[in-house]
Amino acid sequence: MLVDGVPTPGVRLEVGADGRLSGVTAGSEPLPDDVRLGTVLPGMANAHSHAFHRALRGRTHADGGDFWQWREAMYLAAGRLDPDRYYALARAMFAEMLVCGWTAVGEFHYLHHRPDGSGYETEHAMELALAAAAREVGIRLVLLDTVYLAGGIGLPLAPGQRAFGDGSAAGWLARWHSLGETLGADPDARVSLGAAIHSVRAVPPAAMREVLAGLPAAVPVHIHLSEQPQENADCLAEYGRTPTGVLAGLGALTPRLSVVHATHLTGDDVTLIGAAGATVVMCPTTEADLGDGIGPARRLADAGARIALGSDQNAVVDPLLEMRGLEAGERLASGERGRFDPGALLAAASTNGYASLGLGENRLRPGDLCDLVELSTQSVRTVGSAPAQLPLTATASDVLRVIVHGAVVADSGRLVPTDGAAGRLPGTMLPEDLLREALAALDAALPTHHATSGDPA
């Protein structure tokens, strides 16, 4: 078992009825009724996901262009979703995440309404679709319900963005609180409600201030930050500050805040984020695929920020490749190896990701959620690897059993039904079967609108 990145043999984990670790004892001999595991990592949290972007995988990578061209295809995919299709796609996406080793996901969700901005007959239909998908599969979900009010600084929502908006900060807050009542309290933390501000482009400072004041203090808050140079230029032109500077002026930079991407930062930005103890969620495979750039991860960590990881557009769903991408970006930018040691990479995927989502730290200590991932050490990729270096050699193909809340929910790429998880899924159901079905339904739906100018997701 890797505990804080250190190989520790013979660890016995005891799990309480609440799905949390009640005992962690090293140097133990197994008892007859124990579930025996091999090499185990703490469960990993995908701290930034847009599940519906999975519809674009393998269809947008060879056309050239940049982020701004890609977002047009994203708007078209969003326009084909309704609660049923969203549920099917999210269920398939969450299943893929689970068998690949993500045990929790923070879904940065802004598809609130119909494409024309009107509501569905069932209140919170899109949000409830995500919750149902997560519960059925067995992954932990933190629904990062997102406020999205503008199509860019000083611009109204474009037609392709109308489904995202709630009219005002007050309108979003009213819907957020209502959604919380509808979801209800979940003491098991299987489905919980967080919050997100889309970006400084999509939410004016006064609205951000209102949102932050209207949220309970313990709720985790996420925001896209400085993903593109254009965002910085527009923000400086309008407010005379960088996006980080705007957040600092609002008092938003606190330990409960997670900033996503943070690719194009000034030195002062790095200092502000680090001094606040905020989390930076980096998405290396997406940032590479979209040509976003390489963020200053090492400098941010040295300044005091926590680094977490996410799959973002889900072109790649593999926590180990996100870890490797974080280190590879640093090596390419610096010309040095070992910028993040394997223990730090594992902490980014597990401890820091869980903390970012308000799920505790998941360091395999008593009181932590019992979420675990078993890795093969005998595959063509991992045989011969020192256990501590598995984050630099293994991939999702090496994930064997996945445990969430103390129960095995996936085994060798297949979902395992348990009480309260995957209850309506056949035990032999593969994520690829779910994906095939969901994508076929989405492809059969004609686009309901065309995207026009506006800001990216």
Short mmCIF file of C-alpha atoms in Angstrom, two decimals:
data_model
loop_
_atom_site.label_atom_id
_atom_site.label_comp_id
_atom_site.label_asym_id
_atom_site.label_seq_id
_atom_site.Cartn_x
_atom_site.Cartn_y
_atom_site.Cartn_z
CA MET A 1 0.00 0.00 0.00
CA LEU A 2 1.21 3.51 -0.78
CA VAL A 3 0.59 5.69 2.27
CA ASP A 4 1.57 9.31 1.57
CA GLY A 5 3.49 7.87 -1.38
CA VAL A 6 5.54 5.52 0.81
CA PRO A 7 5.25 1.74 0.24
CA THR A 8 3.93 0.18 3.45
CA PRO A 9 3.50 -3.61 3.55
CA GLY A 10 0.89 -5.61 5.44
CA VAL A 11 -1.60 -2.82 6.09
CA ARG A 12 -4.96 -3.87 7.49
CA LEU A 13 -7.82 -1.45 6.91
CA GLU A 14 -10.96 -1.68 9.00
CA VAL A 15 -14.11 -0.04 7.67
CA GLY A 16 -17.02 1.22 9.73
CA ALA A 17 -20.69 1.14 8.77
CA ASP A 18 -20.30 4.78 7.68
CA GLY A 19 -17.91 3.79 4.89
CA ARG A 20 -14.95 5.41 6.65
CA LEU A 21 -11.74 3.88 7.90
CA SER A 22 -12.02 2.96 11.56
CA GLY A 23 -8.56 1.39 11.83
CA VAL A 24 -5.30 1.39 9.87
CA THR A 25 -2.66 -1.06 11.13
CA ALA A 26 0.65 -1.72 9.40
CA GLY A 27 2.50 -5.03 9.70
CA SER A 28 -0.69 -7.07 10.06
CA GLU A 29 -1.48 -10.60 8.96
CA PRO A 30 -4.74 -11.09 7.01
CA LEU A 31 -7.73 -12.66 8.74
CA PRO A 32 -9.83 -15.37 7.03
CA ASP A 33 -12.72 -13.08 6.03
CA ASP A 34 -10.60 -10.13 4.88
CA VAL A 35 -10.73 -8.86 1.31
CA ARG A 36 -7.11 -9.28 0.23
CA LEU A 37 -5.69 -6.59 -1.99
CA GLY A 38 -2.32 -6.21 -3.64
CA THR A 39 -0.75 -2.81 -4.23
CA VAL A 40 -3.23 -0.15 -3.19
CA LEU A 41 -3.41 3.60 -3.74
CA PRO A 42 -5.81 5.99 -2.03
CA GLY A 43 -8.86 6.72 -4.17
CA MET A 44 -8.36 9.54 -6.65
CA ALA A 45 -10.58 12.57 -7.16
CA ASN A 46 -11.24 14.03 -10.58
CA ALA A 47 -11.49 17.63 -9.40
CA HIS A 48 -12.63 19.09 -12.73
CA SER A 49 -14.90 17.35 -15.24
CA HIS A 50 -17.34 18.34 -17.96
CA ALA A 51 -18.97 14.95 -18.58
CA PHE A 52 -20.78 15.97 -21.75
CA HIS A 53 -17.51 16.88 -23.49
CA ARG A 54 -17.01 13.12 -23.86
CA ALA A 55 -19.20 13.41 -26.95
CA LEU A 56 -16.32 15.22 -28.68
CA ARG A 57 -13.63 12.63 -28.06
CA GLY A 58 -12.06 11.41 -31.27
CA ARG A 59 -14.04 13.94 -33.32
CA THR A 60 -12.29 17.26 -32.72
CA HIS A 61 -8.58 16.48 -32.41
CA ALA A 62 -7.47 16.51 -36.05
CA ASP A 63 -9.08 19.70 -37.34
CA GLY A 64 -6.41 22.21 -36.34
CA GLY A 65 -7.44 25.53 -34.87
CA ASP A 66 -7.38 26.30 -31.18
CA PHE A 67 -9.55 26.44 -28.09
CA TRP A 68 -11.91 28.95 -29.69
CA GLN A 69 -12.68 26.72 -32.68
CA TRP A 70 -13.10 23.70 -30.42
CA ARG A 71 -15.72 25.47 -28.30
CA GLU A 72 -18.05 25.78 -31.31
CA ALA A 73 -18.27 21.98 -31.51
CA MET A 74 -18.80 21.91 -27.75
CA TYR A 75 -21.82 24.22 -28.02
CA LEU A 76 -23.35 21.97 -30.68
CA ALA A 77 -22.94 18.92 -28.43
CA ALA A 78 -24.52 20.78 -25.51
CA GLY A 79 -27.50 21.70 -27.67
CA ARG A 80 -28.37 18.04 -28.25
CA LEU A 81 -28.67 17.17 -24.59
CA ASP A 82 -31.86 16.78 -22.62
CA PRO A 83 -32.21 15.13 -19.19
CA ASP A 84 -32.48 11.61 -20.59
CA ARG A 85 -29.53 11.92 -22.95
CA TYR A 86 -27.51 13.74 -20.31
CA TYR A 87 -28.20 10.97 -17.82
CA ALA A 88 -27.12 8.28 -20.28
CA LEU A 89 -23.92 10.09 -21.25
CA ALA A 90 -23.02 10.98 -17.66
CA ARG A 91 -23.68 7.41 -16.48
CA ALA A 92 -21.34 6.10 -19.16
CA MET A 93 -18.74 8.75 -18.41
CA PHE A 94 -18.83 8.14 -14.66
CA ALA A 95 -18.55 4.40 -15.27
CA GLU A 96 -15.44 4.97 -17.37
CA MET A 97 -13.95 7.17 -14.66
CA LEU A 98 -14.64 4.59 -11.98
CA VAL A 99 -13.04 1.61 -13.71
CA CYS A 100 -10.04 3.82 -14.56
CA GLY A 101 -9.39 4.71 -10.92
CA TRP A 102 -11.23 7.98 -10.30
CA THR A 103 -13.27 7.29 -7.17
CA ALA A 104 -14.77 10.78 -6.88
CA VAL A 105 -15.60 13.49 -9.41
CA GLY A 106 -16.27 17.20 -9.24
CA GLU A 107 -18.66 17.84 -12.12
CA PHE A 108 -18.40 21.50 -13.21
CA HIS A 109 -21.98 21.70 -14.36
CA TYR A 110 -23.69 24.52 -16.23
CA LEU A 111 -26.21 22.80 -18.54
CA HIS A 112 -29.13 23.91 -16.39
CA HIS A 113 -31.95 24.59 -18.85
CA ARG A 114 -33.28 23.91 -22.33
CA PRO A 115 -31.17 25.26 -25.21
CA ASP A 116 -33.42 28.34 -25.45
CA GLY A 117 -32.98 29.05 -21.74
CA SER A 118 -36.43 27.91 -20.65
CA GLY A 119 -36.85 25.43 -17.83
CA TYR A 120 -37.74 21.75 -17.96
CA GLU A 121 -41.05 20.47 -16.61
CA THR A 122 -39.21 18.77 -13.76
CA GLU A 123 -37.33 21.25 -11.61
CA HIS A 124 -33.57 20.60 -11.58
CA ALA A 125 -33.99 17.91 -14.23
CA MET A 126 -30.43 18.16 -15.55
CA GLU A 127 -28.88 18.22 -12.09
CA LEU A 128 -30.94 15.25 -10.96
CA ALA A 129 -29.85 13.36 -14.07
CA LEU A 130 -26.21 13.75 -13.01
CA ALA A 131 -26.97 12.69 -9.45
CA ALA A 132 -28.86 9.61 -10.62
CA ALA A 133 -26.05 8.65 -12.99
CA ALA A 134 -23.43 8.85 -10.25
CA ARG A 135 -25.53 6.91 -7.74
CA GLU A 136 -26.23 4.16 -10.22
CA VAL A 137 -22.58 3.70 -11.14
CA GLY A 138 -21.19 4.09 -7.62
CA ILE A 139 -18.77 7.01 -8.00
CA ARG A 140 -18.77 9.87 -5.51
CA LEU A 141 -20.14 13.04 -7.05
CA VAL A 142 -19.66 16.61 -5.95
CA LEU A 143 -22.00 18.58 -8.18
CA LEU A 144 -20.26 21.89 -8.76
CA ASP A 145 -23.35 23.78 -9.86
CA THR A 146 -22.11 26.73 -11.90
CA VAL A 147 -23.22 30.33 -12.20
CA TYR A 148 -22.85 31.59 -15.78
CA LEU A 149 -24.36 34.98 -16.59
CA ALA A 150 -22.50 36.60 -19.50
CA GLY A 151 -21.14 35.69 -22.91
CA GLY A 152 -17.92 37.54 -22.20
CA ILE A 153 -16.99 40.67 -20.30
CA GLY A 154 -19.79 43.13 -21.01
CA LEU A 155 -21.55 40.78 -23.42
CA PRO A 156 -24.94 39.04 -23.17
CA LEU A 157 -25.19 35.27 -23.40
CA ALA A 158 -24.93 34.06 -26.97
CA PRO A 159 -27.62 31.68 -28.31
CA GLY A 160 -25.34 28.70 -27.66
CA GLN A 161 -25.03 29.71 -24.01
CA ARG A 162 -28.66 30.36 -23.06
CA ALA A 163 -29.02 26.97 -21.41
CA PHE A 164 -26.31 27.99 -18.95
CA GLY A 165 -27.78 31.18 -17.52
CA ASP A 166 -30.02 32.03 -14.55
CA GLY A 167 -30.44 35.73 -15.33
CA SER A 168 -28.71 37.09 -12.24
CA ALA A 169 -26.69 36.12 -9.21
CA ALA A 170 -29.89 36.16 -7.17
CA GLY A 171 -31.55 33.86 -9.69
CA TRP A 172 -28.67 31.40 -9.53
CA LEU A 173 -28.55 31.49 -5.73
CA ALA A 174 -32.27 30.80 -5.50
CA ARG A 175 -31.92 27.82 -7.82
CA TRP A 176 -28.78 26.59 -5.98
CA HIS A 177 -30.49 26.63 -2.59
CA SER A 178 -33.57 24.94 -4.04
CA LEU A 179 -31.35 22.28 -5.60
CA GLY A 180 -29.72 21.67 -2.23
CA GLU A 181 -33.11 21.09 -0.65
CA THR A 182 -34.09 18.73 -3.47
CA LEU A 183 -30.89 16.67 -3.22
CA GLY A 184 -31.13 16.62 0.57
CA ALA A 185 -28.35 15.94 3.03
CA ASP A 186 -26.14 12.97 2.23
CA PRO A 187 -24.20 11.88 5.33
CA ASP A 188 -22.37 9.27 3.25
CA ALA A 189 -21.01 11.98 0.90
CA ARG A 190 -21.97 9.92 -2.14
CA VAL A 191 -23.66 12.90 -3.82
CA SER A 192 -23.04 16.38 -2.45
CA LEU A 193 -23.51 19.92 -3.70
CA GLY A 194 -20.67 22.34 -4.32
CA ALA A 195 -20.58 25.57 -6.28
CA ALA A 196 -18.68 27.08 -9.17
CA ILE A 197 -18.31 30.49 -10.76
CA HIS A 198 -17.66 29.89 -14.42
CA SER A 199 -15.01 32.60 -14.88
CA VAL A 200 -14.40 36.32 -14.64
CA ARG A 201 -15.55 36.44 -18.25
CA ALA A 202 -18.94 34.92 -17.54
CA VAL A 203 -19.71 36.45 -14.12
CA PRO A 204 -19.18 40.18 -13.39
CA PRO A 205 -17.41 41.08 -10.12
CA ALA A 206 -20.54 42.42 -8.44
CA ALA A 207 -22.35 39.16 -9.18
CA MET A 208 -19.40 37.14 -7.92
CA ARG A 209 -19.48 39.10 -4.67
CA GLU A 210 -23.20 38.37 -4.30
CA VAL A 211 -22.71 34.68 -5.02
CA LEU A 212 -19.87 34.30 -2.53
CA ALA A 213 -21.85 36.10 0.16
CA GLY A 214 -24.89 33.90 -0.46
CA LEU A 215 -23.12 30.53 -0.14
CA PRO A 216 -22.53 28.65 3.13
CA ALA A 217 -18.93 29.05 4.28
CA ALA A 218 -18.16 25.32 4.11
CA VAL A 219 -19.20 24.86 0.48
CA PRO A 220 -16.26 24.33 -1.90
CA VAL A 221 -16.11 26.91 -4.71
CA HIS A 222 -14.36 26.40 -8.07
CA ILE A 223 -13.65 28.81 -10.94
CA HIS A 224 -11.93 28.65 -14.33
CA LEU A 225 -8.97 31.06 -14.19
CA SER A 226 -6.63 32.41 -16.87
CA GLU A 227 -6.98 29.44 -19.18
CA GLN A 228 -6.42 31.66 -22.22
CA PRO A 229 -4.35 34.84 -22.75
CA GLN A 230 -7.43 36.53 -24.22
CA GLU A 231 -9.18 36.24 -20.85
CA ASN A 232 -6.34 38.11 -19.19
CA ALA A 233 -6.27 40.82 -21.88
CA ASP A 234 -10.04 41.39 -21.71
CA CYS A 235 -9.97 41.47 -17.92
CA LEU A 236 -7.10 43.96 -17.79
CA ALA A 237 -8.84 46.18 -20.34
CA GLU A 238 -12.12 46.21 -18.39
CA TYR A 239 -11.04 46.08 -14.76
CA GLY A 240 -7.37 47.07 -14.80
CA ARG A 241 -6.53 43.82 -13.04
CA THR A 242 -5.73 40.25 -13.97
CA PRO A 243 -8.45 37.67 -13.26
CA THR A 244 -6.51 36.67 -10.13
CA GLY A 245 -6.38 40.31 -9.11
CA VAL A 246 -10.16 40.57 -9.49
CA LEU A 247 -10.63 37.57 -7.20
CA ALA A 248 -8.21 39.00 -4.68
CA GLY A 249 -10.10 42.29 -4.66
CA LEU A 250 -13.31 40.41 -3.87
CA GLY A 251 -11.71 38.50 -1.00
CA ALA A 252 -12.39 35.30 -2.93
CA LEU A 253 -8.88 33.87 -2.65
CA THR A 254 -9.23 31.58 0.36
CA PRO A 255 -8.44 27.93 1.13
CA ARG A 256 -11.95 26.87 0.07
CA LEU A 257 -11.39 28.20 -3.48
CA SER A 258 -10.11 26.01 -6.31
CA VAL A 259 -8.93 27.76 -9.45
CA VAL A 260 -8.95 25.61 -12.57
CA HIS A 261 -6.15 25.70 -15.16
CA ALA A 262 -4.34 28.87 -13.96
CA THR A 263 -2.18 28.54 -17.06
CA HIS A 264 -1.30 32.15 -17.84
CA LEU A 265 -0.37 33.82 -14.56
CA THR A 266 1.86 36.72 -13.64
CA GLY A 267 4.36 36.43 -10.83
CA ASP A 268 2.04 38.47 -8.62
CA ASP A 269 -0.82 36.10 -9.46
CA VAL A 270 1.24 33.13 -8.33
CA THR A 271 2.09 34.87 -5.07
CA LEU A 272 -1.54 35.78 -4.36
CA ILE A 273 -2.87 32.26 -5.03
CA GLY A 274 -0.13 30.62 -3.01
CA ALA A 275 -0.43 32.99 -0.05
CA ALA A 276 -4.17 32.31 0.08
CA GLY A 277 -3.63 28.54 0.31
CA ALA A 278 -6.03 28.02 -2.59
CA THR A 279 -6.05 24.85 -4.69
CA VAL A 280 -5.07 24.90 -8.35
CA VAL A 281 -6.76 22.18 -10.41
CA MET A 282 -4.64 21.40 -13.42
CA CYS A 283 -5.89 19.29 -16.31
CA PRO A 284 -2.73 18.33 -18.21
CA THR A 285 -4.27 16.14 -20.91
CA THR A 286 -6.89 18.74 -21.81
CA GLU A 287 -4.47 21.66 -21.63
CA ALA A 288 -2.21 19.76 -24.03
CA ASP A 289 -5.02 18.71 -26.36
CA LEU A 290 -6.44 22.23 -26.68
CA GLY A 291 -3.04 23.89 -26.93
CA ASP A 292 -3.68 25.96 -23.81
CA GLY A 293 -0.09 26.00 -22.60
CA ILE A 294 1.83 24.74 -19.56
CA GLY A 295 0.86 26.26 -16.23
CA PRO A 296 3.39 27.19 -13.49
CA ALA A 297 2.58 24.21 -11.26
CA ARG A 298 5.90 24.04 -9.44
CA ARG A 299 5.98 27.77 -8.74
CA LEU A 300 2.41 27.65 -7.45
CA ALA A 301 3.16 24.72 -5.16
CA ASP A 302 6.29 26.44 -3.88
CA ALA A 303 4.22 29.57 -3.17
CA GLY A 304 1.81 27.58 -0.99
CA ALA A 305 -0.94 26.42 -3.35
CA ARG A 306 -2.23 22.88 -3.38
CA ILE A 307 -2.14 21.19 -6.79
CA ALA A 308 -5.03 18.90 -7.75
CA LEU A 309 -5.90 17.20 -11.03
CA GLY A 310 -8.89 16.88 -13.34
CA SER A 311 -9.84 15.35 -16.67
CA ASP A 312 -11.79 18.43 -17.88
CA GLN A 313 -12.99 17.60 -21.42
CA ASN A 314 -12.53 13.86 -20.85
CA ALA A 315 -10.58 13.30 -24.04
CA VAL A 316 -8.43 11.20 -21.70
CA VAL A 317 -9.82 9.48 -18.60
CA ASP A 318 -6.82 8.23 -16.67
CA PRO A 319 -5.69 9.65 -13.31
CA LEU A 320 -2.22 8.18 -13.75
CA LEU A 321 -1.75 9.93 -17.09
CA GLU A 322 -2.88 13.20 -15.52
CA MET A 323 -0.22 12.71 -12.84
CA ARG A 324 2.37 11.95 -15.47
CA GLY A 325 1.24 14.92 -17.57
CA LEU A 326 1.73 17.27 -14.63
CA GLU A 327 5.34 16.17 -14.22
CA ALA A 328 5.97 16.01 -17.99
CA GLY A 329 4.81 19.60 -18.46
CA GLU A 330 7.16 20.76 -15.74
CA ARG A 331 10.06 18.82 -17.27
CA LEU A 332 9.39 20.28 -20.73
CA ALA A 333 9.14 23.81 -19.39
CA SER A 334 12.17 23.61 -17.08
CA GLY A 335 14.53 21.10 -18.67
CA GLU A 336 14.74 19.29 -15.32
CA ARG A 337 13.39 15.93 -14.11
CA GLY A 338 11.73 15.24 -10.80
CA ARG A 339 9.91 18.53 -10.42
CA PHE A 340 7.15 16.63 -8.58
CA ASP A 341 8.21 13.39 -6.95
CA PRO A 342 5.84 10.38 -7.22
CA GLY A 343 4.43 11.01 -3.74
CA ALA A 344 3.53 14.59 -4.65
CA LEU A 345 1.90 13.40 -7.87
CA LEU A 346 -0.18 10.88 -5.95
CA ALA A 347 -1.17 13.56 -3.43
CA ALA A 348 -2.34 15.80 -6.28
CA ALA A 349 -4.64 13.06 -7.56
CA SER A 350 -5.88 11.88 -4.18
CA THR A 351 -5.39 14.01 -1.06
CA ASN A 352 -5.55 17.42 -2.73
CA GLY A 353 -8.36 16.45 -5.06
CA TYR A 354 -10.53 15.16 -2.22
CA ALA A 355 -9.85 18.29 -0.18
CA SER A 356 -10.69 20.48 -3.17
CA LEU A 357 -14.13 18.85 -3.34
CA GLY A 358 -14.80 19.11 0.39
CA LEU A 359 -14.40 15.35 0.93
CA GLY A 360 -11.61 15.40 3.49
CA GLU A 361 -8.05 14.45 2.62
CA ASN A 362 -8.19 10.71 1.86
CA ARG A 363 -4.71 9.93 3.21
CA LEU A 364 -5.64 6.42 4.37
CA ARG A 365 -6.00 7.49 7.97
CA PRO A 366 -8.78 6.68 10.47
CA GLY A 367 -11.81 8.81 9.72
CA ASP A 368 -11.04 9.09 5.99
CA LEU A 369 -13.48 7.74 3.43
CA CYS A 370 -12.61 4.18 2.48
CA ASP A 371 -11.96 4.80 -1.22
CA LEU A 372 -9.14 2.72 -2.69
CA VAL A 373 -7.61 1.67 -6.01
CA GLU A 374 -5.72 -1.59 -6.51
CA LEU A 375 -3.02 -1.58 -9.22
CA SER A 376 -1.38 -4.45 -11.04
CA THR A 377 2.37 -4.55 -10.58
CA GLN A 378 2.81 -7.34 -13.12
CA SER A 379 1.62 -5.79 -16.39
CA VAL A 380 3.91 -4.99 -19.31
CA ARG A 381 3.91 -1.41 -18.06
CA THR A 382 4.55 -2.00 -14.38
CA VAL A 383 6.57 -5.18 -14.00
CA GLY A 384 9.87 -4.28 -12.41
CA SER A 385 8.71 -0.87 -11.19
CA ALA A 386 9.62 0.19 -7.68
CA PRO A 387 6.23 0.51 -5.93
CA ALA A 388 6.79 4.17 -5.10
CA GLN A 389 7.32 4.92 -8.80
CA LEU A 390 4.10 3.33 -10.05
CA PRO A 391 2.55 6.79 -10.65
CA LEU A 392 5.21 7.23 -13.34
CA THR A 393 4.74 3.86 -15.06
CA ALA A 394 1.16 2.61 -14.57
CA THR A 395 -1.92 3.64 -16.53
CA ALA A 396 -5.64 3.11 -16.09
CA SER A 397 -5.21 -0.24 -17.86
CA ASP A 398 -3.43 -1.44 -14.73
CA VAL A 399 -6.35 -0.68 -12.40
CA LEU A 400 -7.74 -3.88 -10.91
CA ARG A 401 -10.30 -3.40 -8.14
CA VAL A 402 -11.81 -0.06 -7.19
CA ILE A 403 -13.38 0.42 -3.76
CA VAL A 404 -15.75 3.25 -2.85
CA HIS A 405 -17.29 3.60 0.60
CA GLY A 406 -15.73 0.31 1.63
CA ALA A 407 -17.27 -1.76 -1.19
CA VAL A 408 -15.78 -3.07 -4.43
CA VAL A 409 -17.53 -1.16 -7.23
CA ALA A 410 -15.31 -2.10 -10.19
CA ASP A 411 -13.12 -5.07 -11.01
CA SER A 412 -10.82 -5.36 -14.04
CA GLY A 413 -12.75 -2.86 -16.13
CA ARG A 414 -16.25 -4.01 -15.17
CA LEU A 415 -18.76 -2.44 -12.84
CA VAL A 416 -19.68 -4.44 -9.75
CA PRO A 417 -23.21 -3.77 -8.47
CA THR A 418 -23.50 -3.10 -4.75
CA ASP A 419 -26.24 -1.84 -2.45
CA GLY A 420 -26.79 1.78 -3.35
CA ALA A 421 -24.43 1.64 -6.34
CA ALA A 422 -24.94 0.29 -9.85
CA GLY A 423 -28.23 -1.13 -8.66
CA ARG A 424 -29.88 -1.29 -12.09
CA LEU A 425 -26.79 -2.25 -14.07
CA PRO A 426 -26.02 -5.82 -15.12
CA GLY A 427 -22.96 -7.10 -13.30
CA THR A 428 -21.17 -7.71 -16.57
CA MET A 429 -21.90 -4.24 -17.98
CA LEU A 430 -18.80 -2.60 -19.43
CA PRO A 431 -18.41 1.18 -19.62
CA GLU A 432 -17.81 0.93 -23.35
CA ASP A 433 -21.28 -0.60 -23.77
CA LEU A 434 -22.82 2.31 -21.89
CA LEU A 435 -20.79 4.79 -23.94
CA ARG A 436 -21.78 3.19 -27.22
CA GLU A 437 -25.45 3.41 -26.27
CA ALA A 438 -25.22 6.99 -25.00
CA LEU A 439 -23.30 8.29 -28.00
CA ALA A 440 -25.67 6.61 -30.45
CA ALA A 441 -28.61 8.39 -28.81
CA LEU A 442 -26.76 11.69 -28.93
CA ASP A 443 -25.80 11.25 -32.57
CA ALA A 444 -29.42 10.52 -33.42
CA ALA A 445 -30.49 13.90 -31.99
CA LEU A 446 -30.28 16.73 -34.47
CA PRO A 447 -28.64 19.95 -33.24
CA THR A 448 -31.29 22.29 -31.88
CA HIS A 449 -29.29 25.46 -32.46
CA HIS A 450 -26.02 26.76 -33.79
CA ALA A 451 -23.42 28.35 -31.59
CA THR A 452 -22.43 31.93 -32.23
CA SER A 453 -19.92 34.24 -30.68
CA GLY A 454 -19.60 34.09 -26.95
CA ASP A 455 -17.26 32.88 -24.32
CA PRO A 456 -15.85 29.38 -23.92
CA ALA A 457 -16.72 26.72 -21.41
#
